[in-house]
Amino acid sequence: MKIEIDEKYCKGCDICIFICPRDVFIKSDKLNKKGIYPPVPKYPENCTKCQLCVLQCPDQAISILD
């Protein structure tokens, strides 16, 4: 399984960080090209594929791939 965050769509709202019941995401410590600190999947092994992050992302920037 792989969790991808498309930084060209992500605006850094951090909803995925707060909504994830398994604390998969953290805020990056590096600015991206848009000048934001995007979320990154720090603990993908904790992911249960509940899709809450995908469903709640207002920018449709998150994909969970098998």
Short mmCIF file of N, CA and C in Angstrom, two decimals:
data_model
loop_
_atom_site.label_atom_id
_atom_site.label_comp_id
_atom_site.label_asym_id
_atom_site.label_seq_id
_atom_site.Cartn_x
_atom_site.Cartn_y
_atom_site.Cartn_z
N MET A 1 0.84 -1.18 0.00
CA MET A 1 0.00 0.00 0.00
C MET A 1 0.89 1.25 0.00
N LYS A 2 0.40 2.28 -0.69
CA LYS A 2 1.13 3.53 -0.75
C LYS A 2 0.14 4.68 -0.60
N ILE A 3 0.52 5.67 0.20
CA ILE A 3 -0.29 6.86 0.39
C ILE A 3 0.41 8.01 -0.32
N GLU A 4 -0.31 8.65 -1.23
CA GLU A 4 0.27 9.76 -1.98
C GLU A 4 -0.50 11.04 -1.71
N ILE A 5 0.25 12.13 -1.56
CA ILE A 5 -0.34 13.45 -1.43
C ILE A 5 0.19 14.28 -2.59
N ASP A 6 -0.72 14.72 -3.45
CA ASP A 6 -0.35 15.50 -4.62
C ASP A 6 -0.18 16.96 -4.19
N GLU A 7 1.06 17.39 -4.08
CA GLU A 7 1.36 18.72 -3.56
C GLU A 7 0.89 19.85 -4.47
N LYS A 8 0.64 19.56 -5.74
CA LYS A 8 0.15 20.63 -6.61
C LYS A 8 -1.31 20.96 -6.32
N TYR A 9 -2.03 20.06 -5.64
CA TYR A 9 -3.41 20.31 -5.24
C TYR A 9 -3.54 20.66 -3.76
N CYS A 10 -2.69 20.12 -2.92
CA CYS A 10 -2.77 20.32 -1.48
C CYS A 10 -2.52 21.80 -1.12
N LYS A 11 -3.39 22.33 -0.26
CA LYS A 11 -3.21 23.72 0.18
C LYS A 11 -2.74 23.81 1.63
N GLY A 12 -2.46 22.64 2.23
CA GLY A 12 -1.92 22.63 3.58
C GLY A 12 -2.93 22.88 4.68
N CYS A 13 -4.17 22.46 4.49
CA CYS A 13 -5.21 22.71 5.50
C CYS A 13 -5.07 21.80 6.73
N ASP A 14 -4.35 20.69 6.57
CA ASP A 14 -4.06 19.73 7.66
C ASP A 14 -5.28 18.96 8.14
N ILE A 15 -6.37 18.97 7.40
CA ILE A 15 -7.54 18.18 7.78
C ILE A 15 -7.16 16.71 7.90
N CYS A 16 -6.34 16.23 6.99
CA CYS A 16 -5.94 14.81 7.02
C CYS A 16 -5.19 14.47 8.31
N ILE A 17 -4.39 15.38 8.79
CA ILE A 17 -3.65 15.14 10.03
C ILE A 17 -4.61 15.00 11.20
N PHE A 18 -5.61 15.87 11.25
CA PHE A 18 -6.54 15.87 12.37
C PHE A 18 -7.61 14.78 12.27
N ILE A 19 -8.01 14.39 11.05
CA ILE A 19 -9.09 13.43 10.87
C ILE A 19 -8.62 11.98 10.98
N CYS A 20 -7.36 11.72 10.76
CA CYS A 20 -6.86 10.34 10.75
C CYS A 20 -6.89 9.73 12.16
N PRO A 21 -7.67 8.64 12.34
CA PRO A 21 -7.75 8.02 13.66
C PRO A 21 -6.49 7.24 14.04
N ARG A 22 -5.60 7.01 13.09
CA ARG A 22 -4.40 6.22 13.34
C ARG A 22 -3.12 7.05 13.31
N ASP A 23 -3.24 8.37 13.25
CA ASP A 23 -2.08 9.29 13.26
C ASP A 23 -1.04 8.95 12.21
N VAL A 24 -1.51 8.73 10.99
CA VAL A 24 -0.61 8.38 9.89
C VAL A 24 0.19 9.59 9.41
N PHE A 25 -0.42 10.77 9.41
CA PHE A 25 0.20 11.97 8.82
C PHE A 25 0.83 12.89 9.85
N ILE A 26 1.87 13.57 9.41
CA ILE A 26 2.46 14.68 10.17
C ILE A 26 2.68 15.83 9.19
N LYS A 27 2.90 17.01 9.70
CA LYS A 27 3.23 18.16 8.85
C LYS A 27 4.70 18.09 8.49
N SER A 28 5.00 18.27 7.23
CA SER A 28 6.38 18.26 6.76
C SER A 28 7.17 19.40 7.39
N ASP A 29 8.45 19.23 7.50
CA ASP A 29 9.29 20.33 8.00
C ASP A 29 9.96 21.09 6.86
N LYS A 30 9.53 20.76 5.62
CA LYS A 30 10.08 21.43 4.43
C LYS A 30 8.97 22.12 3.66
N LEU A 31 9.24 23.35 3.27
CA LEU A 31 8.29 24.09 2.43
C LEU A 31 8.26 23.49 1.03
N ASN A 32 7.07 23.46 0.43
CA ASN A 32 7.00 23.02 -0.96
C ASN A 32 7.03 24.25 -1.88
N LYS A 33 6.79 24.03 -3.16
CA LYS A 33 6.86 25.13 -4.14
C LYS A 33 5.79 26.20 -3.91
N LYS A 34 4.69 25.82 -3.24
CA LYS A 34 3.62 26.77 -2.96
C LYS A 34 3.87 27.56 -1.68
N GLY A 35 4.93 27.22 -0.96
CA GLY A 35 5.25 27.93 0.27
C GLY A 35 4.49 27.43 1.48
N ILE A 36 4.04 26.17 1.43
CA ILE A 36 3.34 25.58 2.57
C ILE A 36 4.10 24.35 3.06
N TYR A 37 3.78 23.95 4.26
CA TYR A 37 4.32 22.72 4.83
C TYR A 37 3.26 21.64 4.63
N PRO A 38 3.39 20.83 3.60
CA PRO A 38 2.35 19.84 3.33
C PRO A 38 2.40 18.68 4.32
N PRO A 39 1.30 17.97 4.47
CA PRO A 39 1.33 16.77 5.30
C PRO A 39 2.10 15.67 4.59
N VAL A 40 2.67 14.79 5.35
CA VAL A 40 3.36 13.62 4.80
C VAL A 40 2.93 12.39 5.58
N PRO A 41 2.83 11.24 4.90
CA PRO A 41 2.47 10.01 5.60
C PRO A 41 3.68 9.44 6.34
N LYS A 42 3.84 9.83 7.58
CA LYS A 42 5.00 9.41 8.38
C LYS A 42 4.88 7.95 8.84
N TYR A 43 3.65 7.51 9.12
CA TYR A 43 3.43 6.15 9.63
C TYR A 43 2.43 5.40 8.75
N PRO A 44 2.76 5.16 7.48
CA PRO A 44 1.81 4.49 6.58
C PRO A 44 1.45 3.08 7.04
N GLU A 45 2.31 2.47 7.83
CA GLU A 45 2.02 1.11 8.34
C GLU A 45 0.83 1.11 9.29
N ASN A 46 0.47 2.28 9.84
CA ASN A 46 -0.69 2.39 10.73
C ASN A 46 -2.01 2.51 9.97
N CYS A 47 -1.93 2.77 8.67
CA CYS A 47 -3.12 3.01 7.87
C CYS A 47 -3.97 1.74 7.75
N THR A 48 -5.28 1.92 7.97
CA THR A 48 -6.23 0.81 7.83
C THR A 48 -7.08 0.98 6.57
N LYS A 49 -6.76 1.93 5.74
CA LYS A 49 -7.48 2.23 4.50
C LYS A 49 -8.93 2.63 4.76
N CYS A 50 -9.17 3.33 5.84
CA CYS A 50 -10.52 3.77 6.17
C CYS A 50 -11.01 4.85 5.21
N GLN A 51 -10.09 5.50 4.51
CA GLN A 51 -10.40 6.52 3.50
C GLN A 51 -10.92 7.84 4.06
N LEU A 52 -10.87 8.04 5.38
CA LEU A 52 -11.34 9.31 5.93
C LEU A 52 -10.54 10.49 5.38
N CYS A 53 -9.25 10.32 5.24
CA CYS A 53 -8.42 11.40 4.71
C CYS A 53 -8.80 11.72 3.27
N VAL A 54 -9.04 10.68 2.48
CA VAL A 54 -9.42 10.86 1.08
C VAL A 54 -10.77 11.57 0.99
N LEU A 55 -11.72 11.13 1.78
CA LEU A 55 -13.07 11.69 1.74
C LEU A 55 -13.14 13.12 2.27
N GLN A 56 -12.31 13.45 3.25
CA GLN A 56 -12.37 14.78 3.87
C GLN A 56 -11.47 15.81 3.21
N CYS A 57 -10.56 15.38 2.37
CA CYS A 57 -9.63 16.34 1.72
C CYS A 57 -10.41 17.24 0.76
N PRO A 58 -10.46 18.54 1.03
CA PRO A 58 -11.21 19.44 0.15
C PRO A 58 -10.56 19.64 -1.21
N ASP A 59 -9.31 19.27 -1.33
CA ASP A 59 -8.57 19.46 -2.59
C ASP A 59 -8.41 18.18 -3.38
N GLN A 60 -8.94 17.07 -2.88
CA GLN A 60 -8.80 15.76 -3.51
C GLN A 60 -7.33 15.47 -3.85
N ALA A 61 -6.48 15.72 -2.88
CA ALA A 61 -5.04 15.60 -3.08
C ALA A 61 -4.46 14.28 -2.55
N ILE A 62 -5.30 13.44 -1.91
CA ILE A 62 -4.79 12.23 -1.27
C ILE A 62 -5.29 11.00 -2.01
N SER A 63 -4.37 10.06 -2.24
CA SER A 63 -4.70 8.77 -2.85
C SER A 63 -4.11 7.67 -2.01
N ILE A 64 -4.87 6.60 -1.83
CA ILE A 64 -4.37 5.41 -1.16
C ILE A 64 -4.36 4.30 -2.21
N LEU A 65 -3.18 3.83 -2.53
CA LEU A 65 -3.00 2.84 -3.59
C LEU A 65 -2.57 1.50 -3.00
N ASP A 66 -3.09 0.43 -3.59
CA ASP A 66 -2.67 -0.92 -3.16
C ASP A 66 -1.39 -1.34 -3.83
#
